[in-house]
């Protein structure tokens, strides 16, 4: 049956073959037939795209935020933006086999890229707290880029190999359409998505724990109480922010793996909803960071002072010269 999104907006006809496979039975069928889940994904994904663009522009405009930490975060936001965009394109199913497979490959690569950049960010946070030399040099960013943009290519190659072994015909999209062209089968999902995401998030948590331990030790060495408390609050806010992003990405990935393996309609609905809103959640967590708000406050505070100084200097030019006596 043609859904609201696939027929009116997406432009692809919805075949009846997908209604007998995967999640299209039971609860998933009612969602897809009425177009409710597709509409949720489109609306939530659109909000996420707008929020991600706003967060990216924020870190691009202010020079105070364009450090190595800010640059790695911008890469994560860019990768997450592409994930959200492609997920909206694939919602409801794409009937063209080549387009569907290309969409699935791109989503697999970009999803792993997001987690790789998250692990790189946590490593840099630990390097900053531990005061590791040359942590902000350009070669460090180059290493992060090679890891975050290059490692997912290797993962993608392994995923394609496992999928070809599991399914003789990789171009058969009958089983892929109900899953928004997520091309991987059970083995590929476990070994090239679930396991790598778990290991990367585990490494991110490891560096966060190490950063917390080092930060506690470093703050205790500060003699001034005011400076010590300020440093504690700053490090705590940074770690809470990174922990939030890790939890959001991990929750969405966990729901995706569970729904793809067990084909439970409710889990798939939860995954689609959470996936469409994860960009919004990450962007709000980043944009509402205390450091970003302070930058906004500082810029807005400087502007009136500059205007007052400009107006006062103009009045001084109009006023007569003061008496030298």
XYZ file of N, CA and C in Angstrom, residues 26-129:
312
model
N 2.520 -7.263 11.203
C 2.104 -6.861 12.546
C 2.134 -5.370 12.735
N 2.780 -4.969 13.833
C 2.817 -3.561 14.205
C 3.521 -2.723 13.152
N 4.617 -3.261 12.580
C 5.328 -2.515 11.549
C 4.456 -2.258 10.343
N 3.574 -3.222 10.006
C 2.692 -3.045 8.860
C 1.717 -1.903 9.084
N 1.160 -1.810 10.289
C 0.213 -0.732 10.562
C 0.883 0.624 10.494
N 2.143 0.708 10.988
C 2.870 1.968 10.891
C 3.107 2.345 9.438
N 3.581 1.375 8.630
C 3.944 1.680 7.257
C 2.722 1.982 6.402
N 1.628 1.253 6.620
C 0.455 1.477 5.800
C -0.142 2.859 6.049
N -0.163 3.277 7.274
C -0.728 4.584 7.589
C 0.267 5.716 7.365
N 1.531 5.387 7.191
C 2.536 6.413 6.974
C 2.928 7.153 8.226
N 2.538 6.640 9.402
C 2.835 7.343 10.649
C 4.329 7.353 10.918
N 4.954 6.179 10.810
C 6.381 6.094 11.099
C 7.198 6.895 10.095
N 6.806 6.842 8.828
C 7.514 7.626 7.815
C 7.387 9.119 8.086
N 6.200 9.529 8.499
C 5.991 10.944 8.792
C 6.808 11.386 10.000
N 6.898 10.517 11.018
C 7.709 10.830 12.200
C 9.173 10.982 11.815
N 9.649 10.075 10.964
C 11.046 10.132 10.537
C 11.322 11.406 9.749
N 10.406 11.772 8.868
C 10.612 12.974 8.052
C 10.603 14.231 8.920
N 9.629 14.343 9.812
C 9.543 15.534 10.657
C 10.712 15.604 11.641
N 10.973 14.486 12.322
C 12.086 14.475 13.266
C 13.422 14.675 12.583
N 13.601 14.035 11.420
C 14.845 14.219 10.686
C 15.029 15.642 10.193
N 13.944 16.285 9.788
C 14.042 17.678 9.337
C 14.462 18.597 10.479
N 13.885 18.381 11.658
C 14.300 19.163 12.827
C 15.769 18.913 13.160
N 16.191 17.668 13.037
C 17.590 17.346 13.320
C 18.527 18.025 12.327
N 18.138 18.058 11.061
C 18.982 18.703 10.053
C 19.145 20.194 10.342
N 18.046 20.848 10.692
C 18.115 22.278 11.005
C 18.991 22.519 12.236
N 18.817 21.696 13.257
C 19.599 21.862 14.484
C 21.079 21.599 14.237
N 21.398 20.602 13.425
C 22.798 20.296 13.130
C 23.452 21.420 12.330
N 22.715 21.994 11.394
C 23.251 23.128 10.632
C 23.517 24.310 11.554
N 22.594 24.569 12.478
C 22.775 25.667 13.424
C 24.011 25.440 14.298
N 24.175 24.213 14.801
C 25.334 23.917 15.642
C 26.630 24.022 14.843
N 26.612 23.553 13.599
C 27.815 23.622 12.758
C 28.190 25.070 12.467
N 27.200 25.893 12.148
C 27.470 27.308 11.873
C 27.994 28.008 13.122
N 27.463 27.640 14.277
C 27.924 28.245 15.527
C 29.410 28.011 15.731
N 29.849 26.785 15.533
C 31.268 26.479 15.716
C 32.124 27.012 14.577
N 31.516 27.315 13.444
C 32.275 27.874 12.325
C 32.481 29.374 12.468
N 31.514 30.060 13.058
C 31.574 31.517 13.118
C 32.546 32.026 14.171
N 32.509 31.441 15.360
C 33.271 31.979 16.482
C 34.670 31.372 16.510
N 35.661 32.243 16.486
C 37.052 31.776 16.497
C 37.413 31.100 17.814
N 36.714 31.466 18.893
C 36.998 30.843 20.190
C 36.676 29.351 20.194
N 35.806 28.922 19.295
C 35.385 27.522 19.260
C 36.106 26.716 18.189
N 36.947 27.372 17.378
C 37.609 26.671 16.282
C 38.956 26.103 16.715
N 38.975 25.447 17.848
C 40.156 24.717 18.284
C 40.111 23.315 17.687
N 41.071 22.479 18.068
C 41.052 21.106 17.570
C 39.828 20.359 18.083
N 39.451 20.626 19.335
C 38.246 19.996 19.878
C 37.005 20.436 19.106
N 36.928 21.725 18.783
C 35.797 22.213 18.009
C 35.787 21.683 16.588
N 36.974 21.521 15.991
C 37.048 21.005 14.628
C 36.619 19.547 14.561
N 37.047 18.747 15.528
C 36.601 17.354 15.552
C 35.093 17.263 15.759
N 34.567 18.153 16.581
C 33.121 18.162 16.790
C 32.385 18.564 15.517
N 32.942 19.494 14.756
C 32.326 19.888 13.491
C 32.311 18.727 12.497
N 33.362 17.926 12.493
C 33.373 16.740 11.629
C 32.295 15.751 12.045
N 32.118 15.576 13.346
C 31.057 14.688 13.823
C 29.683 15.209 13.409
N 29.478 16.517 13.539
C 28.194 17.103 13.146
C 27.952 16.950 11.650
N 29.004 17.102 10.844
C 28.854 16.951 9.397
C 28.490 15.513 9.026
N 29.167 14.544 9.652
C 28.850 13.140 9.373
C 27.434 12.797 9.832
N 27.049 13.309 10.987
C 25.703 13.044 11.494
C 24.645 13.704 10.618
N 24.963 14.860 10.061
C 24.038 15.525 9.131
C 23.783 14.649 7.909
N 24.846 14.071 7.350
C 24.681 13.212 6.180
C 23.903 11.945 6.524
N 24.120 11.406 7.720
C 23.356 10.227 8.151
C 21.869 10.552 8.212
N 21.541 11.688 8.821
C 20.130 12.076 8.935
C 19.504 12.303 7.561
N 20.250 12.937 6.675
C 19.717 13.241 5.346
C 19.456 11.967 4.542
N 20.418 11.051 4.549
C 20.252 9.815 3.785
C 19.179 8.922 4.394
N 19.033 8.971 5.708
C 17.988 8.162 6.344
C 16.604 8.661 5.942
N 16.455 9.972 5.788
C 15.179 10.521 5.324
C 14.915 10.101 3.883
N 15.967 10.100 3.061
C 15.801 9.704 1.664
C 15.333 8.255 1.556
N 15.849 7.387 2.428
C 15.516 5.974 2.337
C 14.271 5.557 3.073
N 13.630 6.461 3.794
C 12.466 6.065 4.581
C 11.332 5.643 3.656
N 10.636 4.602 4.045
C 9.543 4.094 3.232
C 9.975 3.118 2.165
N 11.299 3.007 1.935
C 11.787 2.054 0.947
C 12.041 2.689 -0.402
N 13.170 2.346 -1.015
C 13.526 2.800 -2.357
C 13.464 1.588 -3.272
N 12.698 1.670 -4.345
C 12.445 0.513 -5.190
C 13.568 0.240 -6.186
N 14.361 1.234 -6.527
C 15.479 1.021 -7.438
C 16.599 0.301 -6.696
N 17.031 -0.844 -7.220
C 17.991 -1.683 -6.496
C 19.344 -1.000 -6.347
N 19.846 -0.377 -7.401
C 21.160 0.261 -7.327
C 21.150 1.433 -6.351
N 20.085 2.228 -6.396
C 19.985 3.357 -5.478
C 19.847 2.880 -4.036
N 19.084 1.816 -3.835
C 18.879 1.294 -2.483
C 20.186 0.757 -1.908
N 20.946 0.001 -2.706
C 22.221 -0.536 -2.229
C 23.213 0.589 -1.962
N 23.264 1.573 -2.848
C 24.169 2.711 -2.641
C 23.815 3.468 -1.370
N 22.521 3.606 -1.136
C 22.068 4.289 0.075
C 22.461 3.500 1.322
N 22.302 2.181 1.262
C 22.673 1.352 2.400
C 24.165 1.384 2.679
N 24.982 1.350 1.624
C 26.432 1.418 1.804
C 26.848 2.757 2.403
N 26.247 3.829 1.918
C 26.583 5.161 2.436
C 26.186 5.304 3.898
N 25.016 4.783 4.250
C 24.582 4.861 5.648
C 25.505 4.064 6.563
N 25.920 2.883 6.109
C 26.830 2.078 6.919
C 28.145 2.816 7.155
N 28.688 3.410 6.097
C 29.959 4.136 6.220
C 29.825 5.341 7.143
N 28.779 6.126 6.960
C 28.637 7.357 7.729
C 28.296 7.083 9.193
N 27.531 6.030 9.448
C 27.233 5.695 10.841
C 28.498 5.318 11.599
N 29.377 4.574 10.946
C 30.643 4.232 11.590
C 31.541 5.459 11.722
N 31.448 6.375 10.768
C 32.243 7.600 10.838
C 31.861 8.435 12.053
N 30.570 8.515 12.339
C 30.103 9.279 13.502
C 30.707 8.720 14.788
N 30.686 7.405 14.931
C 31.210 6.789 16.155
C 32.728 6.943 16.226
N 33.406 6.877 15.085
C 34.865 7.062 15.073
C 35.245 8.476 15.505
N 34.514 9.465 15.023
C 34.799 10.841 15.438
C 34.487 11.037 16.918
N 33.486 10.352 17.411
C 33.169 10.443 18.835
C 34.303 9.866 19.679
N 34.860 8.742 19.248
C 35.998 8.164 19.962
C 37.218 9.083 19.890
N 37.428 9.717 18.731
C 38.546 10.653 18.595
C 38.370 11.865 19.512
N 37.144 12.348 19.641
C 36.880 13.478 20.533
C 37.179 13.123 21.985
N 36.780 11.936 22.402
C 37.042 11.520 23.784
C 38.540 11.349 24.029
N 39.252 10.842 23.029
C 40.707 10.719 23.173
C 41.360 12.089 23.300
N 40.891 13.055 22.509
C 41.471 14.397 22.593
C 41.138 15.061 23.924
N 39.960 14.786 24.462
C 39.626 15.325 25.779
C 40.591 14.797 26.836
N 40.874 13.507 26.776
C 41.845 12.941 27.722
C 43.228 13.551 27.511
N 43.632 13.739 26.249
C 44.940 14.335 25.974
C 45.014 15.764 26.495
N 43.899 16.486 26.419
C 43.876 17.857 26.923
C 43.964 17.887 28.442
N 43.209 17.023 29.094
C 43.227 16.988 30.559
C 44.586 16.534 31.072
